[in-house]
Short mmCIF file of C-alpha atoms in Angstrom, two decimals:
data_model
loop_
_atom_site.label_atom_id
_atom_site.label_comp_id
_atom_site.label_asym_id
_atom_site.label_seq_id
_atom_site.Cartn_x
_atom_site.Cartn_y
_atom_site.Cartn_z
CA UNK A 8 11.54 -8.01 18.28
CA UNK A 9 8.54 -6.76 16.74
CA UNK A 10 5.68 -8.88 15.07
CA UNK A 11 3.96 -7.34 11.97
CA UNK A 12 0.40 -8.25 11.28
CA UNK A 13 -0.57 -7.57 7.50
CA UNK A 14 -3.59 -7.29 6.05
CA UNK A 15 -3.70 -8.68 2.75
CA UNK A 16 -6.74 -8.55 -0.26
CA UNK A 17 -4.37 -11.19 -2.60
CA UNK A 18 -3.16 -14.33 -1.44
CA UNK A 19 0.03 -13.28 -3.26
CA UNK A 20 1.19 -10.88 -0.67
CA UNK A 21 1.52 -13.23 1.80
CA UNK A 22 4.91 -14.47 0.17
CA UNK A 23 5.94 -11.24 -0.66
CA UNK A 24 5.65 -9.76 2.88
CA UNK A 25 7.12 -12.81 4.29
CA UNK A 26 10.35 -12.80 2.47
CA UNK A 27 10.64 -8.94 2.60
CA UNK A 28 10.35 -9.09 6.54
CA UNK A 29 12.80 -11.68 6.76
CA UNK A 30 14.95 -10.49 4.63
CA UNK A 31 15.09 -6.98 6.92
CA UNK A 32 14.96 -8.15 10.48
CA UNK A 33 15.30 -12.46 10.83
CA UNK A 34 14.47 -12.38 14.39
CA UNK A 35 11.24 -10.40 13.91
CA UNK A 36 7.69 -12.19 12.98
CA UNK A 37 4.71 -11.49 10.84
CA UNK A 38 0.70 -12.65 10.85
CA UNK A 39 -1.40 -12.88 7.74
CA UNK A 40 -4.49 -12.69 7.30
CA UNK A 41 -6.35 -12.87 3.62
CA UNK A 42 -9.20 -11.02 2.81
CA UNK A 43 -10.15 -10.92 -0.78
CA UNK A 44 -14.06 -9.80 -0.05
CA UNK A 45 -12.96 -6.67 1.40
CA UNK A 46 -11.69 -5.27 -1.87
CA UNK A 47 -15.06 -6.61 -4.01
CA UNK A 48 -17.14 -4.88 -1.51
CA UNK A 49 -15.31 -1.95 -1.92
CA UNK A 50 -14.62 -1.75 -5.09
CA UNK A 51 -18.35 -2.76 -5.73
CA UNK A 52 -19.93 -0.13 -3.21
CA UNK A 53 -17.40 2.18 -1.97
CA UNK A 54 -15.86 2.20 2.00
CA UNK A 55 -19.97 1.49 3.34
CA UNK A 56 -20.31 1.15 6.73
CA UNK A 57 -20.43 -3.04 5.90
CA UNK A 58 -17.00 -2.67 4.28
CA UNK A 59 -15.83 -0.89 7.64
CA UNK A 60 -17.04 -3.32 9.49
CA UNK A 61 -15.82 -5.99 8.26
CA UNK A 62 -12.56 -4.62 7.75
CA UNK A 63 -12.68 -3.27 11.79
CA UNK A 64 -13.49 -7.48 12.30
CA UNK A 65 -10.10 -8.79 10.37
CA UNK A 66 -7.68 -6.11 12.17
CA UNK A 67 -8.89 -7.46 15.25
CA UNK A 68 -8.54 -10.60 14.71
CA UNK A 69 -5.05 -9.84 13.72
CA UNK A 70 -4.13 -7.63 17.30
CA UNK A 71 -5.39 -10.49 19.22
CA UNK A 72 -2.81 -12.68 17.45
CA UNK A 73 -0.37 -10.13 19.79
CA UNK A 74 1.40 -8.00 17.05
CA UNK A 75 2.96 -5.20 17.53
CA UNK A 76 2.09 -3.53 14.49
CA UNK A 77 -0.87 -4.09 11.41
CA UNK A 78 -0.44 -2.97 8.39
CA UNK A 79 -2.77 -2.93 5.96
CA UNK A 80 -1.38 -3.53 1.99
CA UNK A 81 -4.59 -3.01 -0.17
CA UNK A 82 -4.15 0.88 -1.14
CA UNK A 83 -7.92 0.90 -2.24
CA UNK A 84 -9.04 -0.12 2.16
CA UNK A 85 -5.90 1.91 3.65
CA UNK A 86 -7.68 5.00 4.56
CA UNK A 87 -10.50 2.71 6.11
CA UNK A 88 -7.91 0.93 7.79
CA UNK A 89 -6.37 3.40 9.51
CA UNK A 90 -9.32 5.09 10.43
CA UNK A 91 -10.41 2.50 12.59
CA UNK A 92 -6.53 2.20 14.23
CA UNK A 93 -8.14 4.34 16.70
CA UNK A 94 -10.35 1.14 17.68
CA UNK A 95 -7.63 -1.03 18.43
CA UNK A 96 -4.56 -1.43 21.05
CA UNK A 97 -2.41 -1.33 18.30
CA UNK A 98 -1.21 1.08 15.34
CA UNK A 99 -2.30 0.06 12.50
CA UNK A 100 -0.94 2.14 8.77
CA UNK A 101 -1.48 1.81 5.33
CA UNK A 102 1.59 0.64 3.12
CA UNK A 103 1.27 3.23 0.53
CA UNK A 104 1.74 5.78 3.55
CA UNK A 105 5.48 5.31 3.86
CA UNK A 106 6.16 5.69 0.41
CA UNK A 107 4.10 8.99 -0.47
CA UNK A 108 6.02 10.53 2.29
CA UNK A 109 9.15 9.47 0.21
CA UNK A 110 7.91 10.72 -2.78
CA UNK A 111 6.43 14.16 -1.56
CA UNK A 112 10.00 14.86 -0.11
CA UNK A 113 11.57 13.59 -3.55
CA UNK A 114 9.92 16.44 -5.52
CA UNK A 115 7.55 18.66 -6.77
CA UNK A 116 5.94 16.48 -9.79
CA UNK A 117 4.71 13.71 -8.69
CA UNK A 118 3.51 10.46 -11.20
CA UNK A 119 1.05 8.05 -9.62
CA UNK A 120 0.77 4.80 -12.07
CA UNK A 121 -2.61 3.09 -11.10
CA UNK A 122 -4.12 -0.32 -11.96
CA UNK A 123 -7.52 0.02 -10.27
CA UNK A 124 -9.68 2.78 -10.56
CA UNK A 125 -10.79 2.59 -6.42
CA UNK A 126 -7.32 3.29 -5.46
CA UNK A 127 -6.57 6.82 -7.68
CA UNK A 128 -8.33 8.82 -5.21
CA UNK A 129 -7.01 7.26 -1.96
CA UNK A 130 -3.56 7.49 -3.26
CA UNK A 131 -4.30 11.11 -4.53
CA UNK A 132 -5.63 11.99 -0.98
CA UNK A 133 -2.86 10.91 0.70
CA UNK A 134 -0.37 12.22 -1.06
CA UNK A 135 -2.06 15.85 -0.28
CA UNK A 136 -2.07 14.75 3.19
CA UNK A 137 1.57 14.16 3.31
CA UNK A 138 2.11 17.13 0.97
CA UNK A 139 0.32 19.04 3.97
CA UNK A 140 2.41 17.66 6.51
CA UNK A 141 5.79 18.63 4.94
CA UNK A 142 4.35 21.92 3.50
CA UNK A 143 4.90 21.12 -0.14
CA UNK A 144 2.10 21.61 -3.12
CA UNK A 145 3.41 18.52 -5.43
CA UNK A 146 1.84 18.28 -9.05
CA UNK A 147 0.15 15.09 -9.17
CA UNK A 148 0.29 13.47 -13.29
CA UNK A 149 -1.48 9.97 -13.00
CA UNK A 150 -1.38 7.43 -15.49
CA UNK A 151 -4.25 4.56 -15.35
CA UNK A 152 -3.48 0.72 -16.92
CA UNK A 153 -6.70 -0.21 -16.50
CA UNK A 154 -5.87 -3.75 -18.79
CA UNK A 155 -3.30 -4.52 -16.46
CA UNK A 156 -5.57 -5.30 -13.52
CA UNK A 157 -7.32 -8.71 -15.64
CA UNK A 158 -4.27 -10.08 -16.07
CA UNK A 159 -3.68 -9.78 -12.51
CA UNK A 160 -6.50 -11.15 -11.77
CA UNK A 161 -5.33 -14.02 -14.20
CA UNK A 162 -2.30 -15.11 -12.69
CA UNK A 163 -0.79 -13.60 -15.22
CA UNK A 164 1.99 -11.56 -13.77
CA UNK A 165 4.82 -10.92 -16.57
CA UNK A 166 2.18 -8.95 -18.76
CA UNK A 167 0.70 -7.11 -15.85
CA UNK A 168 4.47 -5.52 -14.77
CA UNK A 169 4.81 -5.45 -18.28
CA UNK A 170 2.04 -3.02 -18.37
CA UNK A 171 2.91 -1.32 -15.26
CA UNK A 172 6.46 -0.44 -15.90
CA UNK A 173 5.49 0.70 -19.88
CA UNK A 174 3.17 3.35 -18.03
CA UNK A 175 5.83 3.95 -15.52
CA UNK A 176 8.30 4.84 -18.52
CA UNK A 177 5.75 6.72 -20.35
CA UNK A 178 5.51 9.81 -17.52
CA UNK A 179 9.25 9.07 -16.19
CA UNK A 180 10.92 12.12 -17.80
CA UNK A 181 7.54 14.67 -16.86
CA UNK A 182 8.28 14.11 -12.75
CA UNK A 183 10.34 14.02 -10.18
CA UNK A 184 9.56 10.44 -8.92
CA UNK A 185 6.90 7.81 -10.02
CA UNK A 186 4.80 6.35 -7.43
CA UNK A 187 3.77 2.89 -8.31
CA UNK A 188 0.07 2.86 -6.19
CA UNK A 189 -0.06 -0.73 -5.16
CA UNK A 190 2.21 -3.07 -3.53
CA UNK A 191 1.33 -5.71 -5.94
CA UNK A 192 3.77 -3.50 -8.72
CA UNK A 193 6.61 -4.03 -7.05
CA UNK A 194 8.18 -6.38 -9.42
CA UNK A 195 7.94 -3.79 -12.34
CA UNK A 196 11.16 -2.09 -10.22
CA UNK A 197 13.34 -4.51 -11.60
CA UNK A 198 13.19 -3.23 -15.04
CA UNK A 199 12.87 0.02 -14.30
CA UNK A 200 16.53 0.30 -12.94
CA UNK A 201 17.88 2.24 -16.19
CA UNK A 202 15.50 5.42 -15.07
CA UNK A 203 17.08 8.50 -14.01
CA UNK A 204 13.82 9.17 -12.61
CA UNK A 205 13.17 7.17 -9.12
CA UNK A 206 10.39 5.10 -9.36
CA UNK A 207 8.25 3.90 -5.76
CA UNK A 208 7.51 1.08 -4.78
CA UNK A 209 5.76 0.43 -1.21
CA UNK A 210 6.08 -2.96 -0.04
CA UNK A 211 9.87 -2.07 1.21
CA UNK A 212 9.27 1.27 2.30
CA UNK A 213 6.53 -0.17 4.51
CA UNK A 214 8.52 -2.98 5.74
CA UNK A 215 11.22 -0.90 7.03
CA UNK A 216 8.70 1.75 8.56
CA UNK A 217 6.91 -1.65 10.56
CA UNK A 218 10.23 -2.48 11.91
CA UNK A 219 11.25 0.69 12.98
CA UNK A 220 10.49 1.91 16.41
CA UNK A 221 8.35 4.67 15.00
CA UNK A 222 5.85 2.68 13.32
CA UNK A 223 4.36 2.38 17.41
CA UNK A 224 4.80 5.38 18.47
CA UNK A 225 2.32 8.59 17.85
CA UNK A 226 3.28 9.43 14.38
CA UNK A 227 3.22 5.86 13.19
CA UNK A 228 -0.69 5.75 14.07
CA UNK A 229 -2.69 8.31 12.52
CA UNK A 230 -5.47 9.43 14.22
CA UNK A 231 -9.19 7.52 14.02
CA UNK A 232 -11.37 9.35 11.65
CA UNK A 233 -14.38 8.07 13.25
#
């Protein structure tokens, strides 16, 4: 049975990912391991070589903890983080990938709602990748809730989904699907039921790809950029 290793920025993942992996597969496992600097350094100065580095240090420590799988649920570090897969004797994906695969085959407009400013342009790069892969040219509309991220930060998690799933409504009837960038906006799903529009979420999505034989085979572990 496989054993996940995540790669988490927020403590509150941990629960998230636990319940969500149990929930799919009881007999399978899961590692965590909290890194909350990686996302200040990156948000501070960009993916720098330090940033790499340190990231390169915390997936390693997670494949010698003998998983199967890492994935890595900060959308702002996934393209880092599977860069360096390459480095390590395990795949290792990012868990917005799953769900921009999803939404690239769910239509041709595409609406990315975004808390944080560092992940627009990973998620935006992505979702061309995948577009590339399936041989699609998407519209991308993106919406930014730039107030929601403090009262993340705050604990405060009713007005942050609050936030999330008004900006979610606001660009539901312009696309095809609404991608909701970071796993931490999963709970805004819940309300969001009522849309004809499908709205994204990755923390499932990835879940399901970890447990799935693919996730270790070639096309669960993009290639190293490096």
């Amino acid at each position: 049975m496989p054993r996940i290793g995540f790669l988490h920025t927020a403590q509150v993942h941990v629960e998230t990912f636990e319940a969500l992996v149990r929930d799919a597969d009881a007999s399978s496992s899961c590692v965590h391991r909290v890194a909350p600097d990686l996302l200040d350094q990156a948000r501070e100065n960009g993916p720098t070589l330090d940033v790499e580095d340190a990231t390169l240090a915390a997936l390693r420590r997670l494949a010698d903890d003998d998983v199967d799988v890492v994935v890595c649920t900060c959308s702002t570090l996934g393209p880092v983080a599977e860069g360096l897969g390459g480095r390590l004797p395990v795949p290792v994906f990012r868990v917005d990938r799953p769900m921009a695969r999803a939404a690239v085959r769910a239509g041709a407009r595409i609406g990315v709602v975004v808390a944080l400013e560092s992940t627009l342009e990973p998620t935006r790069a992505l979702l061309a990748a995948e577009a590339r892969r399936a041989g699609a040219s998407p519209t991308i509309l993106d919406v930014g809730v730039p107030d929601a991220w403090a009262a993340f930060e705050a604990g405060d998690d009713e007005e942050y989904l609050r936030q999330v799933a008004d900006a979610a409504r606001s660009i539901a009837d312009s696309v095809d699907v609404v991608v909701l960038t970071q796993a931490s906006m999963m709970g805004a799903t819940t309300t969001l039921s009522d849309l004809r529009t499908p709205v994204l979420a990755s923390p499932v999505l990835a879940v399901q790809h970890a447990l799935s034989p693919s996730s270790r085979g070639p096309a669960g572990h993009p290639p190293s950029s490096r």
